[in-house]
């Protein structure tokens, strides 16, 4: 209802978003209007707890509203992993990269590391190039890559 939408906009502005930002988020993620303000606050706070400022978190969500549709545990796993490989700024500078699952990022990161290539913020794109491009160049499928690092990934990924 119109009242529900108006209330949600008001609630989100109290979280720090401008009305324009709320409307832009809702265009990309209409389900934001069905989420409770407590749930949205919880998700924002889970990002802030990883060392991002409120402003950085708001910018991240405005660029990648799916932060609000990702589970708290899933977001913690992603942010913790990128922190562990010294790529904390990835979520701020390139939040859309958070779409990729951690298992694939882990596998690509270690694949390159084993080849003597350190992936950093300067060449972060290596983790996120399309599977088609990666497979053509590296001669390994996504499935084989994930299987190659599955056991190590399962042992390494621990969320606080």
mmCIF file of N, CA and C in Angstrom, residues 14-74:
data_model
loop_
_atom_site.group_PDB
_atom_site.id
_atom_site.type_symbol
_atom_site.label_atom_id
_atom_site.label_comp_id
_atom_site.label_asym_id
_atom_site.label_seq_id
_atom_site.Cartn_x
_atom_site.Cartn_y
_atom_site.Cartn_z
ATOM 1 N N UNK A 14 15.724 7.430 8.056
ATOM 2 C CA UNK A 14 16.234 7.449 9.432
ATOM 3 C C UNK A 14 17.506 6.612 9.563
ATOM 4 N N UNK A 15 17.678 5.638 8.661
ATOM 5 C CA UNK A 15 18.914 4.843 8.645
ATOM 6 C C UNK A 15 20.072 5.602 7.996
ATOM 7 N N UNK A 16 19.760 6.700 7.302
ATOM 8 C CA UNK A 16 20.808 7.510 6.677
ATOM 9 C C UNK A 16 20.705 7.652 5.177
ATOM 10 N N UNK A 17 19.740 6.982 4.558
ATOM 11 C CA UNK A 17 19.556 7.094 3.115
ATOM 12 C C UNK A 17 18.755 8.348 2.788
ATOM 13 N N UNK A 18 19.030 8.955 1.647
ATOM 14 C CA UNK A 18 18.184 10.047 1.184
ATOM 15 C C UNK A 18 16.950 9.421 0.525
ATOM 16 N N UNK A 19 15.899 10.200 0.354
ATOM 17 C CA UNK A 19 14.688 9.686 -0.307
ATOM 18 C C UNK A 19 15.011 9.226 -1.722
ATOM 19 N N UNK A 20 15.863 9.981 -2.400
ATOM 20 C CA UNK A 20 16.270 9.610 -3.759
ATOM 21 C C UNK A 20 16.994 8.264 -3.760
ATOM 22 N N UNK A 21 17.869 8.051 -2.782
ATOM 23 C CA UNK A 21 18.582 6.782 -2.683
ATOM 24 C C UNK A 21 17.608 5.629 -2.437
ATOM 25 N N UNK A 22 16.636 5.845 -1.561
ATOM 26 C CA UNK A 22 15.646 4.802 -1.274
ATOM 27 C C UNK A 22 14.873 4.447 -2.547
ATOM 28 N N UNK A 23 14.476 5.453 -3.312
ATOM 29 C CA UNK A 23 13.731 5.193 -4.545
ATOM 30 C C UNK A 23 14.593 4.450 -5.562
ATOM 31 N N UNK A 24 15.865 4.827 -5.660
ATOM 32 C CA UNK A 24 16.766 4.127 -6.580
ATOM 33 C C UNK A 24 16.984 2.678 -6.145
ATOM 34 N N UNK A 25 17.146 2.469 -4.847
ATOM 35 C CA UNK A 25 17.302 1.104 -4.335
ATOM 36 C C UNK A 25 16.057 0.294 -4.664
ATOM 37 N N UNK A 26 14.896 0.889 -4.460
ATOM 38 C CA UNK A 26 13.644 0.155 -4.686
ATOM 39 C C UNK A 26 13.425 -0.180 -6.156
ATOM 40 N N UNK A 27 13.990 0.601 -7.062
ATOM 41 C CA UNK A 27 13.889 0.285 -8.495
ATOM 42 C C UNK A 27 14.680 -0.986 -8.814
ATOM 43 N N UNK A 28 15.826 -1.132 -8.164
ATOM 44 C CA UNK A 28 16.682 -2.294 -8.403
ATOM 45 C C UNK A 28 16.303 -3.485 -7.528
ATOM 46 N N UNK A 29 15.705 -3.202 -6.378
ATOM 47 C CA UNK A 29 15.349 -4.251 -5.422
ATOM 48 C C UNK A 29 13.979 -3.919 -4.799
ATOM 49 N N UNK A 30 12.908 -4.123 -5.561
ATOM 50 C CA UNK A 30 11.579 -3.775 -5.056
ATOM 51 C C UNK A 30 11.212 -4.487 -3.755
ATOM 52 N N UNK A 31 11.804 -5.635 -3.523
ATOM 53 C CA UNK A 31 11.494 -6.386 -2.307
ATOM 54 C C UNK A 31 11.932 -5.660 -1.042
ATOM 55 N N UNK A 32 12.687 -4.572 -1.186
ATOM 56 C CA UNK A 32 13.089 -3.807 -0.008
ATOM 57 C C UNK A 32 11.856 -3.316 0.751
ATOM 58 N N UNK A 33 10.761 -3.120 0.032
ATOM 59 C CA UNK A 33 9.539 -2.645 0.681
ATOM 60 C C UNK A 33 8.832 -3.727 1.489
ATOM 61 N N UNK A 34 9.215 -4.975 1.297
ATOM 62 C CA UNK A 34 8.613 -6.052 2.083
ATOM 63 C C UNK A 34 9.488 -6.460 3.265
ATOM 64 N N UNK A 35 10.698 -5.915 3.333
ATOM 65 C CA UNK A 35 11.603 -6.219 4.441
ATOM 66 C C UNK A 35 11.264 -5.342 5.637
ATOM 67 N N UNK A 36 11.466 -5.895 6.811
ATOM 68 C CA UNK A 36 11.255 -5.085 8.010
ATOM 69 C C UNK A 36 12.441 -4.156 8.201
ATOM 70 N N UNK A 37 12.211 -3.057 8.862
ATOM 71 C CA UNK A 37 13.294 -2.119 9.129
ATOM 72 C C UNK A 37 14.334 -2.762 10.039
ATOM 73 N N UNK A 38 13.896 -3.676 10.904
ATOM 74 C CA UNK A 38 14.829 -4.393 11.776
ATOM 75 C C UNK A 38 15.781 -5.253 10.949
ATOM 76 N N UNK A 39 15.249 -5.908 9.923
ATOM 77 C CA UNK A 39 16.063 -6.750 9.049
ATOM 78 C C UNK A 39 17.059 -5.892 8.265
ATOM 79 N N UNK A 40 16.610 -4.774 7.736
ATOM 80 C CA UNK A 40 17.503 -3.884 6.982
ATOM 81 C C UNK A 40 18.598 -3.329 7.901
ATOM 82 N N UNK A 41 18.205 -2.957 9.109
ATOM 83 C CA UNK A 41 19.171 -2.445 10.082
ATOM 84 C C UNK A 41 20.198 -3.510 10.445
ATOM 85 N N UNK A 42 19.739 -4.735 10.660
ATOM 86 C CA UNK A 42 20.630 -5.853 10.972
ATOM 87 C C UNK A 42 21.654 -6.053 9.864
ATOM 88 N N UNK A 43 21.195 -6.000 8.621
ATOM 89 C CA UNK A 43 22.104 -6.208 7.485
ATOM 90 C C UNK A 43 23.098 -5.063 7.355
ATOM 91 N N UNK A 44 22.634 -3.844 7.565
ATOM 92 C CA UNK A 44 23.568 -2.704 7.537
ATOM 93 C C UNK A 44 24.607 -2.838 8.644
ATOM 94 N N UNK A 45 24.148 -3.169 9.836
ATOM 95 C CA UNK A 45 25.066 -3.289 10.973
ATOM 96 C C UNK A 45 26.077 -4.415 10.774
ATOM 97 N N UNK A 46 25.677 -5.487 10.090
ATOM 98 C CA UNK A 46 26.622 -6.582 9.857
ATOM 99 C C UNK A 46 27.755 -6.128 8.937
ATOM 100 N N UNK A 47 27.465 -5.213 8.027
ATOM 101 C CA UNK A 47 28.508 -4.656 7.158
ATOM 102 C C UNK A 47 29.388 -3.697 7.970
ATOM 103 N N UNK A 48 28.755 -2.834 8.742
ATOM 104 C CA UNK A 48 29.496 -1.864 9.560
ATOM 105 C C UNK A 48 30.428 -2.582 10.536
ATOM 106 N N UNK A 49 29.967 -3.720 11.086
ATOM 107 C CA UNK A 49 30.797 -4.491 12.021
ATOM 108 C C UNK A 49 32.069 -5.034 11.373
ATOM 109 N N UNK A 50 32.112 -5.044 10.047
ATOM 110 C CA UNK A 50 33.318 -5.498 9.347
ATOM 111 C C UNK A 50 34.282 -4.346 9.058
ATOM 112 N N UNK A 51 34.034 -3.202 9.690
ATOM 113 C CA UNK A 51 34.991 -2.103 9.572
ATOM 114 C C UNK A 51 34.651 -1.069 8.523
ATOM 115 N N UNK A 52 33.442 -1.100 8.002
ATOM 116 C CA UNK A 52 33.029 -0.088 7.036
ATOM 117 C C UNK A 52 32.254 0.992 7.776
ATOM 118 N N UNK A 53 32.421 2.227 7.354
ATOM 119 C CA UNK A 53 31.680 3.316 7.982
ATOM 120 C C UNK A 53 30.216 3.250 7.535
ATOM 121 N N UNK A 54 29.379 3.972 8.234
ATOM 122 C CA UNK A 54 27.964 4.032 7.848
ATOM 123 C C UNK A 54 27.826 4.596 6.432
ATOM 124 N N UNK A 55 28.605 5.615 6.119
ATOM 125 C CA UNK A 55 28.557 6.225 4.791
ATOM 126 C C UNK A 55 29.013 5.239 3.712
ATOM 127 N N UNK A 56 30.084 4.505 3.991
ATOM 128 C CA UNK A 56 30.566 3.500 3.034
ATOM 129 C C UNK A 56 29.512 2.413 2.829
ATOM 130 N N UNK A 57 28.864 2.021 3.911
ATOM 131 C CA UNK A 57 27.825 0.996 3.840
ATOM 132 C C UNK A 57 26.650 1.482 3.014
ATOM 133 N N UNK A 58 26.240 2.706 3.220
ATOM 134 C CA UNK A 58 25.136 3.279 2.437
ATOM 135 C C UNK A 58 25.513 3.338 0.963
ATOM 136 N N UNK A 59 26.739 3.792 0.659
ATOM 137 C CA UNK A 59 27.196 3.837 -0.739
ATOM 138 C C UNK A 59 27.223 2.431 -1.346
ATOM 139 N N UNK A 60 27.699 1.468 -0.562
ATOM 140 C CA UNK A 60 27.761 0.081 -1.021
ATOM 141 C C UNK A 60 26.359 -0.419 -1.381
ATOM 142 N N UNK A 61 25.404 -0.155 -0.517
ATOM 143 C CA UNK A 61 24.029 -0.621 -0.739
ATOM 144 C C UNK A 61 23.393 0.107 -1.914
ATOM 145 N N UNK A 62 23.682 1.386 -2.066
ATOM 146 C CA UNK A 62 23.131 2.138 -3.198
ATOM 147 C C UNK A 62 23.663 1.597 -4.526
ATOM 148 N N UNK A 63 24.915 1.166 -4.538
ATOM 149 C CA UNK A 63 25.511 0.595 -5.750
ATOM 150 C C UNK A 63 25.077 -0.849 -5.957
ATOM 151 N N UNK A 64 24.951 -1.573 -4.863
ATOM 152 C CA UNK A 64 24.609 -2.999 -4.910
ATOM 153 C C UNK A 64 23.523 -3.300 -3.877
ATOM 154 N N UNK A 65 22.264 -2.938 -4.184
ATOM 155 C CA UNK A 65 21.163 -3.130 -3.238
ATOM 156 C C UNK A 65 20.950 -4.571 -2.786
ATOM 157 N N UNK A 66 21.467 -5.524 -3.528
ATOM 158 C CA UNK A 66 21.306 -6.935 -3.150
ATOM 159 C C UNK A 66 21.956 -7.248 -1.808
ATOM 160 N N UNK A 67 22.717 -6.303 -1.249
ATOM 161 C CA UNK A 67 23.215 -6.475 0.119
ATOM 162 C C UNK A 67 22.015 -6.748 1.030
ATOM 163 N N UNK A 68 20.901 -6.087 0.733
ATOM 164 C CA UNK A 68 19.694 -6.258 1.541
ATOM 165 C C UNK A 68 19.000 -7.595 1.302
ATOM 166 N N UNK A 69 19.313 -8.269 0.215
ATOM 167 C CA UNK A 69 18.684 -9.577 -0.027
ATOM 168 C C UNK A 69 19.634 -10.736 0.256
ATOM 169 N N UNK A 70 20.864 -10.411 0.631
ATOM 170 C CA UNK A 70 21.847 -11.432 0.994
ATOM 171 C C UNK A 70 21.709 -11.717 2.486
ATOM 172 N N UNK A 71 21.835 -12.974 2.854
ATOM 173 C CA UNK A 71 21.753 -13.306 4.281
ATOM 174 C C UNK A 71 22.903 -12.649 5.035
ATOM 175 N N UNK A 72 22.686 -12.394 6.308
ATOM 176 C CA UNK A 72 23.739 -11.819 7.149
ATOM 177 C C UNK A 72 24.955 -12.738 7.136
ATOM 178 N N UNK A 73 24.711 -14.047 7.249
ATOM 179 C CA UNK A 73 25.819 -15.007 7.253
ATOM 180 C C UNK A 73 26.568 -14.979 5.924
ATOM 181 N N UNK A 74 25.821 -14.911 4.819
ATOM 182 C CA UNK A 74 26.443 -14.872 3.498
ATOM 183 C C UNK A 74 27.297 -13.632 3.303
#
